[in-house]
Every structure is written in structure tokens, then in C-alpha cells.
Amino acid sequence: MNFDFDEDQYFIKNDARRFLSDRCSMDMVRTYLDSDATEISPLWQEIVELGWLGVAIPEEYGGLGMGYLELCVIAEELGRVVAPVPFSSSIYLAAEAIVQYGSEEQKQQYLPAIASGELIGTMAWSEKGAWSESSVSLSNQDGSDAVVFDNGFITGVKRPVSHGMLADIAVVTARNTEGETVLVLVELSENTLQRKPLISVDPSQRNAQLSFDRHPALLLGKCEDAQEALDNVLNRAAILYAFEQVGGAQRCQELAVEYVKERKTFSRQVGSYQAVKHKLARMYAQNELARSNAYYGAWALASGSEELPLAAAAARISATNCFEFAAREGLHLHGGMGYTWEVDCHLYLKRSRDLALKVGSSRCWNEKLIATALACMNDTEKVPTWLANS
Amino acid sequence: MDFSDTQEEACFRQEVRSWLQANGTTLRSTSPDELYTEADIAFCRQWQKKKAEAGYAHIVWPKEYGGMGGNWMQAAIFDQEERRLPRPFNYFSVGIGQCLPSIMEFGSEEQKQLIPQTLRGDLIWCQLFSEPNAGVDLAAVRSKAVREGDNWVISGQKVWTSGAQVADYGILIARTDPDLPKHRGLTYFLIDMTLPGISVQPIKQISGHSEFNEVFLDAIVVADSCRLGEVNQGWQVAMHALTAERFKRLNTRMPSMMSVMQLSQECELDGEKAIEKDSVRQYLANCLVNKCAQEHFMSRMLTVLAQGKDLGSEASILKLMSCQLNQELSAYAMEMFEESGAVVDAETHPLMQELFDAYLWAPGLRIAGGADEILMNIIGERTLGLPSEPRLDKGKAFKDL
């Protein structure tokens, strides 16, 4: 066992940190929140040139074919600076869905373009009032807006779609005419599509409402059970998002620690008060524990372990919790300054809230975790070591 | 990032499994009523001796001291495999976990002879650190050691001493120079618990059992060869012992997570199984996430050890978080019986006794070996670099406080 990233992966991580601290200033992130919904950050092109998009995409499809561990360390660094780029939607969701479930032809057609940044991808799966624990329910009560796939075309409304204002292609969940779930691939460039920007918790996510009206769509070629495929894609993405969350949480902790060391009240440093110190100690403990679950997720992702659904839920839940705590309490420890637009705390608070809602709420992930754990308890061979030891 | 066993680790795991299968069949868990009884101690000594003969009493330490000369990863593997069996109380854990590491680090060759004896199960140890006025503020100890020729004469009172009633040896810190500031005037000793002048008074705990004791030291005479480390350097040695104590997964005396989940599948609430209730599922999922994180944090710390590095104060996270989680989880599990959860008998459920023991044990663990607040101070100050609170005792001679 060696439960850590290796030297090369740390090299990539440190390199990414240096680059982002130089090129992704918090002022830039702040300005981006107020910019036009269709505007893309100049940081995106620089990230494209660094080749990060293709880190986990196989070489035969235009990627670097390095692997998921390398993608995890980059995700952490992007989260650390709340990078305002469509990286997660394009890579964790769209590219991942195509890598896992696209036909050979679809992979050849889209993956090199995603890896080179020529196309931005996303996944459209959420619908208004259409949700369930089993990831997604595609039956809107009255059926009016639910996306339906009929003989090569989709009709219906998806919202919110992350980075939907910027995306060129999307993997879309839909129901076919028999009422079964399907995953389809669509190009977002036709006039049978309406895009509407959505006022969002984190405006940097460029959320959109996509309304399709007999819009051309292709079934993802290698996808036999779309519900299972969707679960798998969301699980895999949740692990990568968890690294973003852990990265963001750690930065919140660092900012708060720096601030309470500087700031004085009653002639002493704020950080010398136990009420403050203990809050930060708890923040640190939660962050380290969440990091441990994220590593478990990284391992499951990279090794293709059967424990992936458990690891994804564990990584996801603790990452969401630690980022929320660090963002909220980190802001609080900055006092009145933390409540201002010019101090960075709100950038993290908004990103934390957004990530907590993306790919499913904590309630849904808790349910996934307990259901998976109960299922594996019935088969002693499948009980993971950590659970047997707990 | 490789979580699975290497080929060598898998081999070792297989060896351990076969050995446990051959030797561990008679193991049974110690019930709270059997604790510190002669019969239970004799039983546990035998198990310890068996482990020592196979080298498993201390996987990492060299063979010449009774260990196996292995590595920390192998130690973790042995621990994982042993945990699958019923668990007798470990009377040797204070000795092996807290007393011996400082002897290994600071001891003379003569003192190190105590190591193999302990690993064999011949010696039980206790830790004579806390005093009535020196618990959280451990460096405030008042027990006094005065040099007389080649000996030290030690007087004072210790408290919260687990296992003193059966211990053969103890580690002790006492004040050797009250003119120095409090952390600097302490010296560390290895004490033969049969010396004249030592008396042990059991303390009745909230559970009704007596594992802790008061220990009175009435002018006991200790040879200078029993001193560990330099005169007035006892604080450094004591910190070494306490750091070892804090890196622990404290799941002892806590029903396993799986048994609590099992319970939720058996108990009925409002005419349905508890586990079918959304609120129960949500709560247990949260516990599961934290248990999972603690296990994987442990794996990260093991990786640090395996890389030959020292653990920092961040290892305290494990004690801090696991005690609180077990306290909460044991309480929650009792609630699955609704009002019957207030009755501790097998008619409520066979697991009930264990749950209540866990519930009563957790508050003690949150205090012992560094209370929650102390651990958070340590993390805040040493790991995060936050300033300490202004102190009234800093730099002052102990006698002037």
C-alpha cells in the first residue's frame, strides 16, 4: 500500500499551483462574475495550451493518456483558485461520458476536439422538478418539459446546465418513446435550440437553460443501460469535484489562518483566542479527513475498483461538508471585511454552494452511500477493508 | 496511489492469516466485568506470549528486543487481521504503545531489557503522569523527586492511572527543580510498582467499574539508573509518550459500524425496519462517511510512516474525531430501541450492553491522553502556526506560580 500521490503527480500539482497563482488572480475571478454570460475567461485558452484537458483522455483520442490521478491533482488546484473555466463540465462530465460510453466513431469525432479545447462539452441532465435518489427521474409530473428522445431528435427543457452558455456539445439524458432512460449526444449549434442564461449562485458557472425543439441527437453508442451509465458518470465526476472542493476548502482555511494571525483585537492576535483556534483546528481536521476520502476516490477511479460507488459517495459527501464549513466559517473569521465584495471569501462561499448542488445534493449522496454499503454487507467477500475495520 | 497489497504485503497478510487461524481460535472478547480479573489477565498474557514467540508482539522493532524487525505497513496488516477476531482486552497496550517507545528512544541498554519482557506479556505498565492539579496542564506536576546519593526519593500523588492495580512498572514524571520554569524542571523515571511506599486506590468510574486509580507515593526510593533521559528533560520524554498515545484509531469498546447497521435492519420503528426510515439512513450515512474518512486518514498516516518520516501533531485528529463520533453513534444506536433503549439487558437487544459500555467509555476517552481542547490547541498552534494564548506561567520559576 502507498496511499499517496507519487513524485511525478506532485510535480504536476506544484506546477499547476505555480501557474494558477500567477495566471488566475482573485481579481480576475471577481471580475468574471460580473461579465457577460457568454464571455469565456482568457484563462481557458492558457489551460488549453498546457494540455490539462487531455490529461486523462487516451492518446488514441488526442489526449495525453496520463490518468485519473493526474487529473485529480489538477482538479484540486483548479478548486483552490475557484478557476472560472468550463473544465469540470467539459472534462469530468462530457469527455468522461464519451470515453466510457461513446461508440468508436463518437470517440474519434469528439474526444480530440474536447482535448484540444476546440469544443467545450457539458452534460445536461437536471430538469425542473425532476429528480430522484436514483440519480435522475426523467418523468416530469405533467410531462410537459421533460426531454424526450424520438427517432434521432430530442424535445424538452434542461436546467440548469453547467457551462451551458459556453458549451458546444452536450451529453443529454432523455426518455425514449418507451419511457426508458437514454443518453444522447447533441451539438449545441442548431436553430432548434434556445439557450437562456440563468441567474445563479455562482455566476462563473455560466448555467444555462437549454430548450430543445426536435433537436438532432445521437444515442451514445456503447451505452446499454443508461441509468447505470449515468450513475457511473456521476460517480466518477463526483470524485473529481471532491478534489476541487477539498482544494477550495484548504484555501479557505489558509486565508482564515493568515488573517487571524495578522488581525488584532484587545491588543492580541485574533488567532490566539481558543474560540477561534478551535474552530480552525476543527476546519483543518475536517479538511484532512475529507482529503482522505478524496484519496480513496482517486484510488478507486484510477484502479477501476468495484468500490468506486462507495468511494465516490464518501469522497463527495465529506468534500461538500468540509468546503461548506471552511467557506462559511472562513468568511466569518474575517469579520466585516469578509462580507465585502473585494475580499475573496464570497468567491469560495458561492463556489462551495454551487458544487454542493451540482451532480446531486448531500441527501442524494447519503442515500447512495447507505444503499451501497448495505448491499455489500450482505456479501462478506465484497465488504471493503475499511468497513470491516470500522 | 496504490491501496492494494504489494506482493510482499500480500504474502505477509497470508502468513498472518494462517497463523491467526492456527493460534487464534480460542480468543474471546473481555467483558467489562472481567476486566482486571486474574483469570482474564492470565488469559491475555498467554495470547501476548504466543504473539511474541511468533514476532508479532511488535512488528517493527528489532528481533533483539523481541520484535520482528518488520515495517509499519506490516504492523498495520497484522492489526487489520487481528481485528477480525474477538478482541481480548489488551493489558499491554499502555506499556507497548506509550511506555516502551520512549524507552526505545531514550533508554540505556539496561533499561531496554524491559522491552522484550513486556512484549512477552511478563510486564504490565501504567502511566503515572496526571495529578489532582496537573491534568490538562500536565507540566504543573507537584510530585517531587529529590536526589540522595545514587538514589532519588519521590513523594506525591498521581491520579487517573489506568491499570495501576495490576501494573509491574510505571513511567512517572516528577519535579526535580522547582526553581526552573515548570516545563523545564521535570524528570522522567521508570518505577517498579512493588516498591515500598506505593499504594494504589481504585477510583469508581461512571460505569461503576474501576480501571483508573489514585497512586500515592510516600518517599519511595528509586535508583538513578531508573531515570529515563537527562535530569530536568522529562517533559520531552513525556511528550514522546503522549504523541504515541494520540495516534490511535480508538474503536476499542465500540460496536463495529457494521453491527450498528445490522441493528438498524433488525429494529422496528413505527411498524417498519429502522433502516427503511429516511432519517435513519441519512444519519447512518453520515457516520459511515466519517468512519470511512478516519480509516483512510489512518492509511495516509501509515504511508507517512512507511516512507520513514515522522508523524506530526496532525495525527491527533484521529483521537479527536473518533471519540466524538463513537459517542454520538452509540447514543444514536440506543435510540433505535425507542424507550426500551433505556434498559440495558439482553431482552432489549444482545448488543445493548456493548452500546451502553461504549457510551460510558467515550467521555473518558475524550479526556484521557489529551482532552479535545488540548488536541485542538496542539493542532492550532503546531500544525497551523497560530499564536498561543497569553500565559501567566511563562518563564516563571515553578515555585513562584
Short mmCIF file of N, CA and C in Angstrom, two decimals, chain B residues 221-283:
data_model
loop_
_atom_site.label_atom_id
_atom_site.label_comp_id
_atom_site.label_asym_id
_atom_site.label_seq_id
_atom_site.Cartn_x
_atom_site.Cartn_y
_atom_site.Cartn_z
N VAL B 221 12.03 5.07 47.13
CA VAL B 221 13.44 5.24 46.80
C VAL B 221 13.72 4.56 45.46
N VAL B 222 14.17 5.36 44.52
CA VAL B 222 14.38 4.87 43.15
C VAL B 222 15.84 5.09 42.77
N ALA B 223 16.47 4.06 42.26
CA ALA B 223 17.87 4.20 41.85
C ALA B 223 17.98 5.16 40.66
N ASP B 224 19.11 5.86 40.58
CA ASP B 224 19.30 6.80 39.47
C ASP B 224 19.29 6.08 38.11
N SER B 225 19.62 4.79 38.14
CA SER B 225 19.62 4.03 36.88
C SER B 225 18.20 3.88 36.32
N CYS B 226 17.20 4.22 37.12
CA CYS B 226 15.81 4.15 36.64
C CYS B 226 15.36 5.44 35.99
N ARG B 227 16.23 6.41 35.96
CA ARG B 227 15.89 7.67 35.31
C ARG B 227 15.97 7.48 33.80
N LEU B 228 14.98 8.03 33.08
CA LEU B 228 15.00 7.92 31.61
C LEU B 228 15.23 9.33 31.05
N GLY B 229 16.25 9.48 30.28
CA GLY B 229 16.59 10.81 29.77
C GLY B 229 17.35 11.61 30.83
N GLU B 230 17.71 12.83 30.47
CA GLU B 230 18.52 13.64 31.37
C GLU B 230 17.66 14.23 32.50
N VAL B 231 18.36 14.64 33.55
CA VAL B 231 17.68 15.34 34.64
C VAL B 231 17.10 16.64 34.08
N ASN B 232 15.87 16.92 34.45
CA ASN B 232 15.14 18.13 34.01
C ASN B 232 14.79 18.13 32.51
N GLN B 233 14.91 16.97 31.87
CA GLN B 233 14.49 16.86 30.46
C GLN B 233 13.25 15.97 30.33
N GLY B 234 12.55 15.80 31.45
CA GLY B 234 11.44 14.83 31.45
C GLY B 234 10.27 15.21 30.55
N TRP B 235 10.08 16.50 30.32
CA TRP B 235 8.94 16.93 29.50
C TRP B 235 9.05 16.40 28.08
N GLN B 236 10.25 16.48 27.52
CA GLN B 236 10.46 16.00 26.14
C GLN B 236 10.14 14.51 26.06
N VAL B 237 10.58 13.76 27.08
CA VAL B 237 10.34 12.32 27.07
C VAL B 237 8.83 12.04 27.19
N ALA B 238 8.18 12.80 28.06
CA ALA B 238 6.74 12.60 28.27
C ALA B 238 5.96 12.91 26.99
N MET B 239 6.37 13.95 26.28
CA MET B 239 5.68 14.31 25.04
C MET B 239 5.81 13.21 24.01
N HIS B 240 6.96 12.56 24.01
CA HIS B 240 7.17 11.45 23.10
C HIS B 240 6.15 10.35 23.39
N ALA B 241 5.95 10.07 24.68
CA ALA B 241 5.00 9.03 25.08
C ALA B 241 3.57 9.43 24.70
N LEU B 242 3.23 10.70 24.89
CA LEU B 242 1.85 11.13 24.62
C LEU B 242 1.54 11.19 23.14
N THR B 243 2.52 11.54 22.33
CA THR B 243 2.29 11.58 20.89
C THR B 243 1.95 10.18 20.40
N ALA B 244 2.65 9.20 20.97
CA ALA B 244 2.36 7.81 20.58
C ALA B 244 0.92 7.45 20.94
N GLU B 245 0.45 7.99 22.06
CA GLU B 245 -0.89 7.65 22.53
C GLU B 245 -1.97 8.25 21.63
N ARG B 246 -1.67 9.38 21.02
CA ARG B 246 -2.73 10.09 20.29
C ARG B 246 -2.93 9.59 18.87
N PHE B 247 -1.94 8.88 18.34
CA PHE B 247 -2.14 8.33 17.00
C PHE B 247 -2.77 6.95 17.16
N LYS B 248 -4.04 6.97 17.36
CA LYS B 248 -4.71 5.70 17.56
C LYS B 248 -6.08 5.78 16.94
N ARG B 249 -6.48 4.68 16.38
CA ARG B 249 -7.87 4.58 15.97
C ARG B 249 -8.58 4.05 17.19
N LEU B 250 -9.41 4.88 17.77
CA LEU B 250 -9.95 4.50 19.07
C LEU B 250 -11.30 3.82 18.93
N ASN B 251 -11.30 2.70 18.26
CA ASN B 251 -12.55 1.96 18.11
C ASN B 251 -12.65 0.84 19.13
N THR B 252 -11.77 0.85 20.12
CA THR B 252 -11.89 -0.18 21.12
C THR B 252 -13.14 0.13 21.92
N ARG B 253 -13.80 -0.89 22.38
CA ARG B 253 -15.02 -0.76 23.17
C ARG B 253 -16.08 0.04 22.43
N MET B 254 -16.15 -0.16 21.15
CA MET B 254 -17.23 0.43 20.39
C MET B 254 -17.72 -0.65 19.44
N PRO B 255 -19.03 -0.93 19.46
CA PRO B 255 -19.53 -1.91 18.50
C PRO B 255 -19.17 -1.46 17.08
N SER B 256 -18.93 -2.41 16.21
CA SER B 256 -18.49 -2.04 14.86
C SER B 256 -19.61 -1.31 14.12
N MET B 257 -19.21 -0.55 13.12
CA MET B 257 -20.18 0.17 12.29
C MET B 257 -21.16 -0.82 11.65
N MET B 258 -20.61 -1.96 11.24
CA MET B 258 -21.49 -2.95 10.59
C MET B 258 -22.52 -3.51 11.58
N SER B 259 -22.12 -3.66 12.85
CA SER B 259 -23.10 -4.20 13.80
C SER B 259 -24.21 -3.17 14.06
N VAL B 260 -23.86 -1.88 14.01
CA VAL B 260 -24.90 -0.86 14.17
C VAL B 260 -25.83 -0.86 12.95
N MET B 261 -25.24 -1.05 11.78
CA MET B 261 -26.08 -1.11 10.57
C MET B 261 -26.99 -2.35 10.60
N GLN B 262 -26.41 -3.43 11.10
CA GLN B 262 -27.19 -4.67 11.26
C GLN B 262 -28.39 -4.41 12.18
N LEU B 263 -28.08 -3.71 13.27
CA LEU B 263 -29.12 -3.37 14.24
C LEU B 263 -30.27 -2.60 13.58
N SER B 264 -29.91 -1.68 12.71
CA SER B 264 -30.94 -0.87 12.05
C SER B 264 -31.79 -1.72 11.11
N GLN B 265 -31.28 -2.89 10.76
CA GLN B 265 -32.08 -3.78 9.91
C GLN B 265 -32.98 -4.68 10.76
N GLU B 266 -32.67 -4.74 12.06
CA GLU B 266 -33.49 -5.59 12.95
C GLU B 266 -34.57 -4.80 13.68
N CYS B 267 -34.19 -3.59 14.13
CA CYS B 267 -35.13 -2.81 14.96
C CYS B 267 -36.31 -2.30 14.14
N GLU B 268 -37.46 -2.29 14.78
CA GLU B 268 -38.62 -1.73 14.12
C GLU B 268 -39.01 -0.40 14.73
N LEU B 269 -39.30 0.55 13.89
CA LEU B 269 -39.78 1.86 14.34
C LEU B 269 -41.07 2.15 13.58
N ASP B 270 -42.11 2.45 14.29
CA ASP B 270 -43.42 2.73 13.68
C ASP B 270 -43.81 1.68 12.64
N GLY B 271 -43.60 0.44 13.00
CA GLY B 271 -44.06 -0.63 12.12
C GLY B 271 -43.20 -0.88 10.89
N GLU B 272 -42.05 -0.21 10.80
CA GLU B 272 -41.14 -0.58 9.71
C GLU B 272 -39.73 -0.72 10.26
N LYS B 273 -38.87 -1.38 9.51
CA LYS B 273 -37.49 -1.52 9.95
C LYS B 273 -36.85 -0.14 10.03
N ALA B 274 -36.04 0.06 11.05
CA ALA B 274 -35.40 1.37 11.22
C ALA B 274 -34.68 1.80 9.94
N ILE B 275 -34.03 0.84 9.29
CA ILE B 275 -33.21 1.19 8.13
C ILE B 275 -34.07 1.65 6.95
N GLU B 276 -35.37 1.39 7.02
CA GLU B 276 -36.22 1.87 5.94
C GLU B 276 -36.61 3.33 6.11
N LYS B 277 -36.32 3.87 7.29
CA LYS B 277 -36.65 5.27 7.53
C LYS B 277 -35.58 6.18 6.95
N ASP B 278 -36.01 7.18 6.24
CA ASP B 278 -35.07 8.08 5.59
C ASP B 278 -34.14 8.77 6.60
N SER B 279 -34.70 9.18 7.74
CA SER B 279 -33.86 9.90 8.71
C SER B 279 -32.75 9.00 9.23
N VAL B 280 -33.06 7.72 9.43
CA VAL B 280 -32.05 6.77 9.91
C VAL B 280 -30.98 6.56 8.84
N ARG B 281 -31.41 6.41 7.62
CA ARG B 281 -30.46 6.20 6.52
C ARG B 281 -29.52 7.40 6.39
N GLN B 282 -30.10 8.59 6.50
CA GLN B 282 -29.28 9.80 6.36
C GLN B 282 -28.26 9.89 7.51
N TYR B 283 -28.73 9.59 8.70
CA TYR B 283 -27.83 9.69 9.85
C TYR B 283 -26.69 8.67 9.74
#
